[in-house]
mmCIF file with all atom_site columns, C-alpha atoms in Angstrom:
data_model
loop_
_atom_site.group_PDB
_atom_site.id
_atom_site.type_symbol
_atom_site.label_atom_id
_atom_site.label_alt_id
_atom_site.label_comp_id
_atom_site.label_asym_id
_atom_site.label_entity_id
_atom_site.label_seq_id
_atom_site.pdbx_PDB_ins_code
_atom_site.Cartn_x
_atom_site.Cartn_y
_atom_site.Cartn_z
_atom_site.occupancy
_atom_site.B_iso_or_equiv
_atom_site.pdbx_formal_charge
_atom_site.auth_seq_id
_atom_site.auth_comp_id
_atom_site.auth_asym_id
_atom_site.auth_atom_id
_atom_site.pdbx_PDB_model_num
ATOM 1   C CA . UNK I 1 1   ? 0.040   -24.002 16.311 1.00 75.00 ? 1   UNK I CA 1
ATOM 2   C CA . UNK I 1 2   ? -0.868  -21.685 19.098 1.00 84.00 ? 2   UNK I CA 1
ATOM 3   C CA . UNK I 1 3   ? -2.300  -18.320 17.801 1.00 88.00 ? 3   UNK I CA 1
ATOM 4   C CA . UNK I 1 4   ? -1.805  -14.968 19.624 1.00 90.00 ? 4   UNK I CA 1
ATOM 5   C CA . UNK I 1 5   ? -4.821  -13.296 21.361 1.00 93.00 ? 5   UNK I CA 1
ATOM 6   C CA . UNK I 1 6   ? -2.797  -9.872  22.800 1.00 93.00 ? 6   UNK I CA 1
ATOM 7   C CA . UNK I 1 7   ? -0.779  -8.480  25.676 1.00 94.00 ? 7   UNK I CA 1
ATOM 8   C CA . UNK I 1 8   ? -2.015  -7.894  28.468 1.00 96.00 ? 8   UNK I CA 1
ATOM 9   C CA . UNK I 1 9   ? -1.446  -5.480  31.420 1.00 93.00 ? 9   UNK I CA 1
ATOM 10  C CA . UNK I 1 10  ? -2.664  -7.076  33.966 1.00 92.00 ? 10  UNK I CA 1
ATOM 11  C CA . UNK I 1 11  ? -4.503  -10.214 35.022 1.00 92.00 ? 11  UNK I CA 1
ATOM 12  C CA . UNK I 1 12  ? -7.506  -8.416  35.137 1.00 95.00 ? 12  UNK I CA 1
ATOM 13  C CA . UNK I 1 13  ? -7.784  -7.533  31.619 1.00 96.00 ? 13  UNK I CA 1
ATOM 14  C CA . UNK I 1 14  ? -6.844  -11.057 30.781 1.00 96.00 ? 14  UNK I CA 1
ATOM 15  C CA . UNK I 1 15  ? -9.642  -12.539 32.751 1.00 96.00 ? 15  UNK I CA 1
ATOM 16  C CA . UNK I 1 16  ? -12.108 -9.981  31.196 1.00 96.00 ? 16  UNK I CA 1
ATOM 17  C CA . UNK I 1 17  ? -11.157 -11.069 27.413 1.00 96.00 ? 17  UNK I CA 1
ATOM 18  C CA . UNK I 1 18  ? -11.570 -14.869 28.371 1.00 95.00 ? 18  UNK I CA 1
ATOM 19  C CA . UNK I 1 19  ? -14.679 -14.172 29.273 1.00 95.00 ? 19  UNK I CA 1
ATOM 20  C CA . UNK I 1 20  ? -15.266 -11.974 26.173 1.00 95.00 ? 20  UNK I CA 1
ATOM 21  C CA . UNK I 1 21  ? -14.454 -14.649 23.779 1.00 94.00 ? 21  UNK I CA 1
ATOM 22  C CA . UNK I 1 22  ? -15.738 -17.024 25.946 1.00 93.00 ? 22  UNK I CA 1
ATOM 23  C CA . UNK I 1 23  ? -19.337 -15.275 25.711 1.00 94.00 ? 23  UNK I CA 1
ATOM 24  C CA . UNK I 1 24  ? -18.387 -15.476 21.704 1.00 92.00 ? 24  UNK I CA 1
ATOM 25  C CA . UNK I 1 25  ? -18.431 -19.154 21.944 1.00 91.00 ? 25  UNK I CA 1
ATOM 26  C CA . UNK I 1 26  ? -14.550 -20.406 22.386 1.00 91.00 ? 26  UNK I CA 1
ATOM 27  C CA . UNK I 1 27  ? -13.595 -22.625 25.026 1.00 92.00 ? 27  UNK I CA 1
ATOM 28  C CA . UNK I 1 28  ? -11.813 -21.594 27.524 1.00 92.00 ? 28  UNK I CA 1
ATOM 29  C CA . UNK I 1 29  ? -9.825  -24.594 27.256 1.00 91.00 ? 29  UNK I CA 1
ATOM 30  C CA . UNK I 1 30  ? -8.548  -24.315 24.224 1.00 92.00 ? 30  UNK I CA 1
ATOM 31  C CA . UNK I 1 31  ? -6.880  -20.843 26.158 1.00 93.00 ? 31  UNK I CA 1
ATOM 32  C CA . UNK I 1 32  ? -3.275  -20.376 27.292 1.00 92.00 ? 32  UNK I CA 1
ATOM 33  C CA . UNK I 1 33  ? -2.203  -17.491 29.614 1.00 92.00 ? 33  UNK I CA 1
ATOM 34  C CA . UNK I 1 34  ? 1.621   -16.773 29.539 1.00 89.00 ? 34  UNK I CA 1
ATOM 35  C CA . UNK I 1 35  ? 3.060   -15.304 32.824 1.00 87.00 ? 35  UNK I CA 1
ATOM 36  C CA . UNK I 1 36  ? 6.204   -15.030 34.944 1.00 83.00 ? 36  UNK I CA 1
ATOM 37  C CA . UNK I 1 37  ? 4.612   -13.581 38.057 1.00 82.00 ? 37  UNK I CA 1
ATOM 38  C CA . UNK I 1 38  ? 3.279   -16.222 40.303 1.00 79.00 ? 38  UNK I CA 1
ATOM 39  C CA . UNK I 1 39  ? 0.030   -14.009 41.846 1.00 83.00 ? 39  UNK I CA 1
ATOM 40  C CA . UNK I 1 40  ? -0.769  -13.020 37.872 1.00 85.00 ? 40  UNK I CA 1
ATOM 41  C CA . UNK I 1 41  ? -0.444  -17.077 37.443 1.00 85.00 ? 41  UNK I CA 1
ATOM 42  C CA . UNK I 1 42  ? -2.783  -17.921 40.464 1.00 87.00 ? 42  UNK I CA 1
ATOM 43  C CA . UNK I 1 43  ? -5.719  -15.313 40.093 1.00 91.00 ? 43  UNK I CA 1
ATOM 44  C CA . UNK I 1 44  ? -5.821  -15.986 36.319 1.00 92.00 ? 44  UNK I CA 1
ATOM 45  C CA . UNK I 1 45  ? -6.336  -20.161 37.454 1.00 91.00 ? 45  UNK I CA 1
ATOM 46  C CA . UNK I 1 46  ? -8.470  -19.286 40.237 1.00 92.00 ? 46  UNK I CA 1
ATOM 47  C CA . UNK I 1 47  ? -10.947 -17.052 37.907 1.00 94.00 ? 47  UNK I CA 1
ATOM 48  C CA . UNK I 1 48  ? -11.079 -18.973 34.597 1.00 94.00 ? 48  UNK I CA 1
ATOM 49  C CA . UNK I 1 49  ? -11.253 -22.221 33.132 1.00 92.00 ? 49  UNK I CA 1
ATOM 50  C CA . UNK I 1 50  ? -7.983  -21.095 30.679 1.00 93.00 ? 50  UNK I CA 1
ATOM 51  C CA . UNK I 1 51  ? -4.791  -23.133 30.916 1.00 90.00 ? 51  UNK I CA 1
ATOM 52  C CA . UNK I 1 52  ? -1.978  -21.027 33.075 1.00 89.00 ? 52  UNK I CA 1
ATOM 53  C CA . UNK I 1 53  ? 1.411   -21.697 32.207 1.00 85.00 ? 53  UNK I CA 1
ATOM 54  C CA . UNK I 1 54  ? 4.819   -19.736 33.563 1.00 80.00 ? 54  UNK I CA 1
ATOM 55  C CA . UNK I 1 55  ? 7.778   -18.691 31.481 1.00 74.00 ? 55  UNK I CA 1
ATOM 56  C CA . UNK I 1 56  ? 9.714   -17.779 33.801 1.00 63.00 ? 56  UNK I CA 1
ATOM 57  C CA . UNK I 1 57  ? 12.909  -19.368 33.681 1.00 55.00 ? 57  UNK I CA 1
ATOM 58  C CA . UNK I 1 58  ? 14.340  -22.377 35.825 1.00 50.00 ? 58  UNK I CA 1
ATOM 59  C CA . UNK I 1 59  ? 17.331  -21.628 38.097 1.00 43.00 ? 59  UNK I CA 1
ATOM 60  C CA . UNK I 1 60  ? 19.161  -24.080 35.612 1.00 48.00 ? 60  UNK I CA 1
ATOM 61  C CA . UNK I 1 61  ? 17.632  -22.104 32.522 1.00 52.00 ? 61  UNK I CA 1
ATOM 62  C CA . UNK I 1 62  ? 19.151  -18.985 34.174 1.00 51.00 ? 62  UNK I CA 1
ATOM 63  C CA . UNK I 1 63  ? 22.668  -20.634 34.658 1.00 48.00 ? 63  UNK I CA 1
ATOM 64  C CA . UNK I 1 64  ? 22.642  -21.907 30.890 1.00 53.00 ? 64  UNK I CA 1
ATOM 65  C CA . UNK I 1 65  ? 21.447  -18.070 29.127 1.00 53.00 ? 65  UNK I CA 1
ATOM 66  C CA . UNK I 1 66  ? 24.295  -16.256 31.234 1.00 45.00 ? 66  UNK I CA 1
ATOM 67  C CA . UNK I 1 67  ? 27.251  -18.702 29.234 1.00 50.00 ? 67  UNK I CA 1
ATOM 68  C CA . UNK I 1 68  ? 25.258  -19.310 26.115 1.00 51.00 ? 68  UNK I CA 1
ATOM 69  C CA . UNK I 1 69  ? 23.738  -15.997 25.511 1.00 52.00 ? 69  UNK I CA 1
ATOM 70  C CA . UNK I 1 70  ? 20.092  -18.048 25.067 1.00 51.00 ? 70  UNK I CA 1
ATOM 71  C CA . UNK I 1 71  ? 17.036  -16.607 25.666 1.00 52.00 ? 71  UNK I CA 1
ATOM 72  C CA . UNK I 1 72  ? 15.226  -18.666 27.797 1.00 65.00 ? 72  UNK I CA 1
ATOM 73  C CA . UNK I 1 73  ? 12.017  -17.187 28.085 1.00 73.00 ? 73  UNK I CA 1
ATOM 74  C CA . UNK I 1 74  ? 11.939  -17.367 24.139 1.00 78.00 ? 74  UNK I CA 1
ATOM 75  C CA . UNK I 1 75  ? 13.136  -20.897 24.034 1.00 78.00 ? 75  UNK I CA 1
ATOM 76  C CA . UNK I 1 76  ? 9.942   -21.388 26.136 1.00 76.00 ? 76  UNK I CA 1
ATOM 77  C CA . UNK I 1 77  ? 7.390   -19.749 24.462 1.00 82.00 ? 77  UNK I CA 1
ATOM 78  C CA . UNK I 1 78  ? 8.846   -21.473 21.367 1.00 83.00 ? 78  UNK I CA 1
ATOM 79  C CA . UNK I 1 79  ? 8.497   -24.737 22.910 1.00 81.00 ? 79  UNK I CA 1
ATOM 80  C CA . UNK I 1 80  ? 5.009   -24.119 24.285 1.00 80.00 ? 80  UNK I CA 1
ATOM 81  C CA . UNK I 1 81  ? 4.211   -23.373 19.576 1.00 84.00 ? 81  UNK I CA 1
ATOM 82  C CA . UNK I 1 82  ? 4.554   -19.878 19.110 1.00 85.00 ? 82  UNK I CA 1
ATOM 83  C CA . UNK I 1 83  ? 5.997   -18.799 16.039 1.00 85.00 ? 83  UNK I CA 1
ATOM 84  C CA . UNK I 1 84  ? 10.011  -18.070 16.244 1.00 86.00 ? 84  UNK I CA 1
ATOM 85  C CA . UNK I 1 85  ? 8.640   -14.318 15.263 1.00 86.00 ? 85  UNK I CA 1
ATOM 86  C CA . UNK I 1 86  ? 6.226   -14.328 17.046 1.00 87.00 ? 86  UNK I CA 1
ATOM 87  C CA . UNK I 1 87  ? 8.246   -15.546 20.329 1.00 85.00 ? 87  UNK I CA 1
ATOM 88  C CA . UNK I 1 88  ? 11.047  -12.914 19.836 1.00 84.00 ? 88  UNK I CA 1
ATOM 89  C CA . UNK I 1 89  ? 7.958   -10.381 19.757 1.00 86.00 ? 89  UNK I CA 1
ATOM 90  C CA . UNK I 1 90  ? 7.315   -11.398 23.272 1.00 88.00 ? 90  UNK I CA 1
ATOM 91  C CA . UNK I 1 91  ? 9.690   -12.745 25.211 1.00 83.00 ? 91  UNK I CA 1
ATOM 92  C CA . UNK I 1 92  ? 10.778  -9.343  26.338 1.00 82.00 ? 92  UNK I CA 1
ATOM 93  C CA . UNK I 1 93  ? 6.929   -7.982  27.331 1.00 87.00 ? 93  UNK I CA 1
ATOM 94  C CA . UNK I 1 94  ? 6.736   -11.233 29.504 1.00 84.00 ? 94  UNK I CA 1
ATOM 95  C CA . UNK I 1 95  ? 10.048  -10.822 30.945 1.00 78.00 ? 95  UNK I CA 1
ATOM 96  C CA . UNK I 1 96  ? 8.720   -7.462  32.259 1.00 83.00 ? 96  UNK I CA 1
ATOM 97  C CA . UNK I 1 97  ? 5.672   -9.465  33.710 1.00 84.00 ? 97  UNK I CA 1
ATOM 98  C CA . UNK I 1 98  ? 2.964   -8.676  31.137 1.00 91.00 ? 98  UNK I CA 1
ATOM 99  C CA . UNK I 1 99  ? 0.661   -11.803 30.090 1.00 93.00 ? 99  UNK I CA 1
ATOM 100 C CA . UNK I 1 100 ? 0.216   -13.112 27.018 1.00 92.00 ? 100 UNK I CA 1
ATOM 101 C CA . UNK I 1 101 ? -3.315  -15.204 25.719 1.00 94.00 ? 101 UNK I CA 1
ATOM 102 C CA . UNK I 1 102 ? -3.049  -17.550 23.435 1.00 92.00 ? 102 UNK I CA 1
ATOM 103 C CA . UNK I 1 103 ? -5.306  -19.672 22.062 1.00 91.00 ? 103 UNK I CA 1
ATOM 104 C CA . UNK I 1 104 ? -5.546  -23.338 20.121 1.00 87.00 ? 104 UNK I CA 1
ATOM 105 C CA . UNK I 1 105 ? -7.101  -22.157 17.179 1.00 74.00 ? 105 UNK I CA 1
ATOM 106 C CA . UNK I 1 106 ? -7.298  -19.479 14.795 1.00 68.00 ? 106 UNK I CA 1
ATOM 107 C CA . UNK I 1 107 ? -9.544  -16.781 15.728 1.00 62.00 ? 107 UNK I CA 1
ATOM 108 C CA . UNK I 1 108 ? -11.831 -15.190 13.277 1.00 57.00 ? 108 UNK I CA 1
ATOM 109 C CA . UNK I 1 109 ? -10.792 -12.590 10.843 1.00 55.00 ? 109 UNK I CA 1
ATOM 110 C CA . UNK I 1 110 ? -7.004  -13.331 11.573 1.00 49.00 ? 110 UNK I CA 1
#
């Protein structure tokens, strides 16, 4: 189970909580930033040693949501072991190209 770090802004803020909880001893390995944009996607790789994964949706994806009425970009984050709650919490924030952190295991206090 993947466990919600926060939202994020911007790529910037991202990188600076990596290295936050990285300084408090997690790996950075064990850390999952969810994006759609493709720069957000390649300065978050470049600058950390978190996993970078997309949810933006395939061209195929896209085809399927417009006759099923599927959210793809839920389906995804569902896939990828968030929560069904807490995927329809996000799905919409990432849509409108915010990132989300996750990471592999529960952090303190949650």
């Amino acid at each position: 189970m993947k466990f919600v770090i926060g939202l994020f802004e911007s790529e910037i803020d991202v990188i600076r909580k990596i290295e936050d909880l990285k300084a408090a001893g997690y790996d950075p390995k064990l850390m999952t930033a969810l994006t759609k944009d493709a720069d957000v996607y390649l300065t978050i790789q470049n600058r950390t040693e978190a996993s970078v994964e997309t949810t933006g949706p395939s061209i195929k994806e896209k085809v399927k949501s417009m006759f099923s009425r599927e959210k793809p970009v839920k389906d995804t984050l569902m896939d990828f072991g968030l929560s069904e709650a807490d995927a329809e919490k996000y799905h919409e924030a990432l849509a409108k190209e915010k990132v989300l952190l996750v990471i592999d295991e529960q952090p303190p206090g949650t």
